[in-house]
CSV table of C-alpha atoms in Angstrom, one decimal:
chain,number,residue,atom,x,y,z
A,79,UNK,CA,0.0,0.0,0.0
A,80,UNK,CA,1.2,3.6,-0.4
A,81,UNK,CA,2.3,5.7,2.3
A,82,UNK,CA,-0.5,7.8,2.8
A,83,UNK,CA,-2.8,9.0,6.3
A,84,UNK,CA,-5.4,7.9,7.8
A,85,UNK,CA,-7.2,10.5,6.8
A,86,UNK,CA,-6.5,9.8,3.2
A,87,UNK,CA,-7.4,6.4,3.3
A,88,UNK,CA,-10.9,7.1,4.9
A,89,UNK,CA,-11.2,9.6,2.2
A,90,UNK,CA,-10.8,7.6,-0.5
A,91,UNK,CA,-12.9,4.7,1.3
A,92,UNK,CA,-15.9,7.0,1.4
A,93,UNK,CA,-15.3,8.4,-2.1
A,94,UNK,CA,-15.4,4.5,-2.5
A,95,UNK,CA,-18.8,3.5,-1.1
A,96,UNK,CA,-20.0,7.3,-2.8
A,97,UNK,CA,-19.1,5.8,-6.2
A,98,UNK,CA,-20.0,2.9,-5.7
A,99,UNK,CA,-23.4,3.6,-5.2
A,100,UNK,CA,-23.7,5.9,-7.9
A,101,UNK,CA,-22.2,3.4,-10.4
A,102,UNK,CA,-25.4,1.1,-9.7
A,103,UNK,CA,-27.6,3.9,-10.6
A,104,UNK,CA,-26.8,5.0,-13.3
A,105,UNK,CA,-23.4,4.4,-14.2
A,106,UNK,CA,-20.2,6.9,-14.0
A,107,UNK,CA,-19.0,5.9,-10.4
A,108,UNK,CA,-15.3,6.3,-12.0
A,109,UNK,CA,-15.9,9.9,-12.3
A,110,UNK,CA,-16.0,10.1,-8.9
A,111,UNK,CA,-13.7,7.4,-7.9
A,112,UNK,CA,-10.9,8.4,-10.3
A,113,UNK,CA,-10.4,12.1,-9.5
A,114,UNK,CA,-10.4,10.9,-5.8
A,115,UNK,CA,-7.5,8.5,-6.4
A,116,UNK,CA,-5.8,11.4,-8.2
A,117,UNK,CA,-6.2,14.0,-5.8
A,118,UNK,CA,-5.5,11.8,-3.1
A,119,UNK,CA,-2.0,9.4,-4.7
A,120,UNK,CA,-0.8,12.0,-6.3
A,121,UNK,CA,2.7,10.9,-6.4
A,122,UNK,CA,1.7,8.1,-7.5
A,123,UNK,CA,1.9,7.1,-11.6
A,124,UNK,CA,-1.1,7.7,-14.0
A,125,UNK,CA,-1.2,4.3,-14.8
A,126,UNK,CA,-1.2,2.9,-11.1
A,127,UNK,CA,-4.2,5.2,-10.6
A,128,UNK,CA,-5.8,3.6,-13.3
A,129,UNK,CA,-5.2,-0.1,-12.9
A,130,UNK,CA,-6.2,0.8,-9.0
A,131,UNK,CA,-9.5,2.0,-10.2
A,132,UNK,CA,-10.5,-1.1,-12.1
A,133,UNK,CA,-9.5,-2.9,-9.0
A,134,UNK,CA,-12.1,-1.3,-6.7
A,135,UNK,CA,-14.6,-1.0,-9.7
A,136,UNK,CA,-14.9,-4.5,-10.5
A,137,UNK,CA,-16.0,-5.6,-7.4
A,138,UNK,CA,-18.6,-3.0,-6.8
A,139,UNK,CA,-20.2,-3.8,-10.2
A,140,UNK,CA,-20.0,-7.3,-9.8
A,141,UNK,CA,-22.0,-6.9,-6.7
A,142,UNK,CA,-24.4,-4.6,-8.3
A,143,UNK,CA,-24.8,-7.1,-11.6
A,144,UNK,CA,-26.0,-9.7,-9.3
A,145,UNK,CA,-28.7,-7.6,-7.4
A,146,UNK,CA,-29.8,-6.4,-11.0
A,147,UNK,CA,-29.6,-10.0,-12.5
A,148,UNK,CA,-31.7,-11.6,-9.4
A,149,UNK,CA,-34.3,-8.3,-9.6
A,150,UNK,CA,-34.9,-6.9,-13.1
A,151,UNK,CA,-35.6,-7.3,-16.5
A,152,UNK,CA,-31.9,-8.1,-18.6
A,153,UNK,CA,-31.4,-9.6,-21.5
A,154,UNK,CA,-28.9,-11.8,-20.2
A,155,UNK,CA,-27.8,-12.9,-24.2
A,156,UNK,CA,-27.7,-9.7,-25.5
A,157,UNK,CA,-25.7,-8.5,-22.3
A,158,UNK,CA,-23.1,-11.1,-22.9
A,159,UNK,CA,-22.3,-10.6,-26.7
A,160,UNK,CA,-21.3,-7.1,-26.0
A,161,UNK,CA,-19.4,-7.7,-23.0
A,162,UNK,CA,-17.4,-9.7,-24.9
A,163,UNK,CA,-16.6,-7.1,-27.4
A,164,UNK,CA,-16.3,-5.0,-24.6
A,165,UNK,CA,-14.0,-7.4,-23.2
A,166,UNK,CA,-11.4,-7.5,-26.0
A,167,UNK,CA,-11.9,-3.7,-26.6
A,168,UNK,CA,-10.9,-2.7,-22.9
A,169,UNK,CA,-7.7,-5.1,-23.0
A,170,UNK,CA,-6.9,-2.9,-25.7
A,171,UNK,CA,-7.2,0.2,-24.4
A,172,UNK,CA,-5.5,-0.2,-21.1
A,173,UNK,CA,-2.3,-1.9,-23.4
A,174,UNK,CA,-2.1,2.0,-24.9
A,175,UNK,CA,-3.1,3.6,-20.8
A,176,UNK,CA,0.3,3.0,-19.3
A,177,UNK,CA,1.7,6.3,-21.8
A,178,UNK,CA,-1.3,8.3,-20.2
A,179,UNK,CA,-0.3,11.2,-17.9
A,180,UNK,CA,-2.1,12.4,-15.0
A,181,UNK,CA,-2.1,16.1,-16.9
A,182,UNK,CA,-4.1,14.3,-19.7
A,183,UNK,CA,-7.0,13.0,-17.7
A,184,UNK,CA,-8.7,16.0,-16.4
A,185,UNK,CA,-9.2,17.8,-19.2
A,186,UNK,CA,-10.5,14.4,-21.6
A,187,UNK,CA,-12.7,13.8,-18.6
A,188,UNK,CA,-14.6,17.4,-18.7
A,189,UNK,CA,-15.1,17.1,-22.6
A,190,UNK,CA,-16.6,13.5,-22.2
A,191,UNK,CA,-18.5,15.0,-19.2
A,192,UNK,CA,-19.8,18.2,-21.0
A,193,UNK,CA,-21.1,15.8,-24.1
A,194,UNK,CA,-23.2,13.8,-22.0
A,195,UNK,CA,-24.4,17.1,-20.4
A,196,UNK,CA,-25.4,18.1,-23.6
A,197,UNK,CA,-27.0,15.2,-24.5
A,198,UNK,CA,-29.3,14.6,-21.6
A,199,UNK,CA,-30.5,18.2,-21.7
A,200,UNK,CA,-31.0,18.3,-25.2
A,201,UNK,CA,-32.8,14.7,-24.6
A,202,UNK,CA,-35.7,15.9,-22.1
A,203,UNK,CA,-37.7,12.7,-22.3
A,204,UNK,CA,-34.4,10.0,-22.4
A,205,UNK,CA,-35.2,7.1,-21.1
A,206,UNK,CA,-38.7,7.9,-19.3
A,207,UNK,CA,-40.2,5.6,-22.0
A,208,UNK,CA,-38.6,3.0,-24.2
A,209,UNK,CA,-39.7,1.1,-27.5
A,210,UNK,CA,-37.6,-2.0,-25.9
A,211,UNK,CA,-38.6,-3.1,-22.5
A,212,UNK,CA,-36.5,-5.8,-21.5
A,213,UNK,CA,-39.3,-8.5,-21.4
A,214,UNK,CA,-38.3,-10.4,-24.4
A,215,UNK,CA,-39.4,-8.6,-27.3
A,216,UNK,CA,-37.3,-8.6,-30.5
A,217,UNK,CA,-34.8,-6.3,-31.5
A,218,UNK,CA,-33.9,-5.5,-34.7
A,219,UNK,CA,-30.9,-7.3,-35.9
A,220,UNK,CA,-29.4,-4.0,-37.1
A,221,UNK,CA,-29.6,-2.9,-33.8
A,222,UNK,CA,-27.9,-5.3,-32.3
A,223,UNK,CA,-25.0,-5.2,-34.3
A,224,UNK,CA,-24.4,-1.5,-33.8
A,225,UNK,CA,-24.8,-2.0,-29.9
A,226,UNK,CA,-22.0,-5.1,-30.5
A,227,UNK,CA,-19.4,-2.8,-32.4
A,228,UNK,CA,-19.9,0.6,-30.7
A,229,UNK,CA,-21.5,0.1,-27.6
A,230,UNK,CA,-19.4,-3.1,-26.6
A,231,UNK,CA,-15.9,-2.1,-29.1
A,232,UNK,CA,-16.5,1.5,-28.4
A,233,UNK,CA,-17.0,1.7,-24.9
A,234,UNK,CA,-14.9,-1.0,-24.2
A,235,UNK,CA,-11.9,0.6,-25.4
A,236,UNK,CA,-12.6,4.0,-23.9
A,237,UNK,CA,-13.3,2.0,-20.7
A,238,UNK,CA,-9.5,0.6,-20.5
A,239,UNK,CA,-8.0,3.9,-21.7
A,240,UNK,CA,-9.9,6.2,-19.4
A,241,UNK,CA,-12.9,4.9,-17.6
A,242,UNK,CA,-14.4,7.3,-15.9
A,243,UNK,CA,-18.1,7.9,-17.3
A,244,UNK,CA,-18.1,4.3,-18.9
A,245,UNK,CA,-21.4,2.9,-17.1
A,246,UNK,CA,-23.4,6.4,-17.5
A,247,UNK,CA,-21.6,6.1,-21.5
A,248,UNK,CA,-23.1,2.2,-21.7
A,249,UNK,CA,-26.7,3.5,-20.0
A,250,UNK,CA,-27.0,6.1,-22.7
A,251,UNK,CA,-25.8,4.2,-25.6
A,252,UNK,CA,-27.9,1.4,-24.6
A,253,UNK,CA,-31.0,3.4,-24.0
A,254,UNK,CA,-30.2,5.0,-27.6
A,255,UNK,CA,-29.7,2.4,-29.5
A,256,UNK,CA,-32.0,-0.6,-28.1
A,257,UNK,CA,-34.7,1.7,-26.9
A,258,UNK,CA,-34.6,0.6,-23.1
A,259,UNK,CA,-35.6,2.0,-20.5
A,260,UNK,CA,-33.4,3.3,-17.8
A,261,UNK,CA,-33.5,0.9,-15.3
A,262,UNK,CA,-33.4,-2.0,-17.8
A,263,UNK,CA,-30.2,-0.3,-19.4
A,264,UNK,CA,-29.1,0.2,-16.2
A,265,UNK,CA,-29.2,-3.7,-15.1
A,266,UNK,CA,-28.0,-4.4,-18.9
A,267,UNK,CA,-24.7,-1.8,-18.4
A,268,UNK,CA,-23.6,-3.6,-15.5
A,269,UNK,CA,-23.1,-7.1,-16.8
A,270,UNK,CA,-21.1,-5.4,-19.8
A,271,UNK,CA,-19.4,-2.9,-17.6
A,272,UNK,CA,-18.3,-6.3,-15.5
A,273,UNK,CA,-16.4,-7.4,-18.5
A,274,UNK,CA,-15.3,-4.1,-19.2
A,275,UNK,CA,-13.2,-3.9,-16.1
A,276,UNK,CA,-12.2,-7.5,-16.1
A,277,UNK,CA,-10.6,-6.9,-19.1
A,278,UNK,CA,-8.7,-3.8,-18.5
A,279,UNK,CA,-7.7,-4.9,-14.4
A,280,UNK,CA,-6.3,-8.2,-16.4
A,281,UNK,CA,-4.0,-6.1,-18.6
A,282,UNK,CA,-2.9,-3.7,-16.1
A,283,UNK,CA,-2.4,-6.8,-13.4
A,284,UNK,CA,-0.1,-8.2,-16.2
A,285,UNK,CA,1.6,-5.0,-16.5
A,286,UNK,CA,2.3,-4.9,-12.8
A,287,UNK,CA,0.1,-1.4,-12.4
A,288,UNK,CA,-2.5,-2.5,-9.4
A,289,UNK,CA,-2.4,-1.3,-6.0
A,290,UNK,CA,-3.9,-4.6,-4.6
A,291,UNK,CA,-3.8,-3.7,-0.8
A,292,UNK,CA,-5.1,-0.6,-1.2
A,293,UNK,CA,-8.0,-1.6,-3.5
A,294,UNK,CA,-8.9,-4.4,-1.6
A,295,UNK,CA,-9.9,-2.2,1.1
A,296,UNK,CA,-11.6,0.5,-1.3
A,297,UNK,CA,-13.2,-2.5,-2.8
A,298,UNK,CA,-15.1,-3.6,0.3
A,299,UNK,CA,-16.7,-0.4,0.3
A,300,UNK,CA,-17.6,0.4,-3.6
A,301,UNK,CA,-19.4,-3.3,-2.5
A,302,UNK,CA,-21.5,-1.8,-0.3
A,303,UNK,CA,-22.5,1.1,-2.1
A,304,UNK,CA,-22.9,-0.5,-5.5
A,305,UNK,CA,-25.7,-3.5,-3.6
A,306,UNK,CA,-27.4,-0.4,-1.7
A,307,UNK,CA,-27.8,1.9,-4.7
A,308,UNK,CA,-28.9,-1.4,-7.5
A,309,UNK,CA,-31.4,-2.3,-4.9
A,310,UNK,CA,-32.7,2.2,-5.1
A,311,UNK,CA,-32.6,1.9,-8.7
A,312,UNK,CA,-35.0,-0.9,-8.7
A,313,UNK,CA,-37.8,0.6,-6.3
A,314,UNK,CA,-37.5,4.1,-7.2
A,315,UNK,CA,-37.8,3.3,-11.2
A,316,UNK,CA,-36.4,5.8,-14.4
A,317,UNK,CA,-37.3,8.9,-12.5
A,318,UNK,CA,-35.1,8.7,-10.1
A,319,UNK,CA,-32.3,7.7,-12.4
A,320,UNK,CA,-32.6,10.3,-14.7
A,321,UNK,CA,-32.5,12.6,-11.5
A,322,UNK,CA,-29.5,11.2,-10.1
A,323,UNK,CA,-27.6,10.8,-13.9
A,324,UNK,CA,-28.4,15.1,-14.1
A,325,UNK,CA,-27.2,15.3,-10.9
A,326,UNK,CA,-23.9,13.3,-10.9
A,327,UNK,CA,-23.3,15.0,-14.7
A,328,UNK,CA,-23.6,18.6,-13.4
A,329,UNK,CA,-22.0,18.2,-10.1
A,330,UNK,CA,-18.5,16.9,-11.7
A,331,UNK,CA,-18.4,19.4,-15.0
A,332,UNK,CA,-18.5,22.2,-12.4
A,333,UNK,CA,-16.1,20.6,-10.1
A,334,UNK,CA,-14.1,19.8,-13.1
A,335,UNK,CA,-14.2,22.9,-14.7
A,336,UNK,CA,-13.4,24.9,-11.3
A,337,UNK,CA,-10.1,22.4,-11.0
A,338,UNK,CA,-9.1,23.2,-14.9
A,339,UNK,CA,-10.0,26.9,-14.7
A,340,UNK,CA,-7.4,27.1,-11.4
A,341,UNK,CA,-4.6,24.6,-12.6
């Protein structure tokens, strides 16, 4: 483990369990989580950050994947085919991570973050209804090719590169281009978002990039927070996701934005 405080380490537990929980909403915990880690190992390389955040991810998502899976409506096929583009795309981009800087990550995260800002606002009704509901009707085959390649290869690579954003990125794409609604694409993102992770922490394990100490104990808390908040998203429905996705969206571009205007 790094020598850091207490303090830090509490820090970066609760920043943990915070992201954790959002992640289960509606995706994007790593936006959270990631700047954390920054701001609190910052001596410490860009890629270590990085590999450490996949570390603490997976296990929170995994958690949250298996509330979802027991509790809502997921495709469980569909799900799979594009984690396993995901899969291979995420290897990929964590091989190309270890040349990213910690300068380089602030400002790529506020342009993803102002996108997606755009989007949902221009988008007043996303995901409040859906054509596809998750109960087993088709899906054109079109579509599903499209969410394959870009939602699984896309996302997937961005996902090992970066990270941050990646489950609110798969909710949106998802919702976009299979017509779900948000809690659906919300259970749906986390099973690809599991293979997303496994396949970037397996390339930066093999590169030696992982803080394992330190993400096990993160880990146990992005648990807890990813189980409480899958188990919110289910009761509380669309309306509450869509609150909390303009929420989380707004809160970071400001904070980013105040941290880039001051660097």
């Amino acid at each position: 483990m790094p020598d850091i405080t207490l303090t830090t380490l509490i820090l970066l537990c609760l920043a943990a369990a915070a992201a954790g929980w959002i992640d289960a909403v509606v995706g994007g915990g790593g936006l959270l989580l990631l700047p954390a880690l920054l701001l609190g190992l910052p001596h410490v390389p860009a890629a270590h950050v990085l590999g450490t955040n996949k570390a603490v991810a997976i296990v929170g998502t995994s958690g949250a994947a298996v509330t979802f899976l027991r509790k809502a409506p997921v495709r469980v096929g569909l799900a799979v085919r594009i984690g396993l583009m995901a899969l291979a795309g995420s290897m990929t981009g964590a091989f190309f991570a270890a040349g990213i800087s910690s300068e380089v990550l602030r400002p790529v995260i506020m342009l993803v973050l102002l996108g997606v800002a755009a989007f949902v606002m221009l988008r007043p009704s996303f995901g409040t209804a859906a054509a596809g509901d998750g109960t087993g009707r088709p899906v054109a085959r079109a579509r599903i090719i499209m969410a394959i390649v870009l939602v699984g290869g896309g996302i997937g690579f961005y996902d090992g590169l970066f990270g941050p954003g990646t489950g609110t990125f798969l909710v949106l794409a998802l919702t976009a281009v299979l017509h779900l609604d948000l809690v659906t694409a919300s259970a749906t993102a986390k099973i690809v978002n599991v293979c997303t992770n496994a396949g970037a922490l397996a390339m930066f394990a093999y590169q030696g990039t992982v803080l394992w100490q330190l993400a096990a104990v993160m880990a146990v808390f992005n648990l807890a927070g990813g189980m409480i908040g899958a188990r919110m998203a289910l009761s509380r429905g669309s309306g509450f996701v869509r609150a909390v996705l303009l929420t989380v969206v707004f809160s970071l571009v400001a904070k980013l934005g105040f941290d880039q205007w001051n660097a």
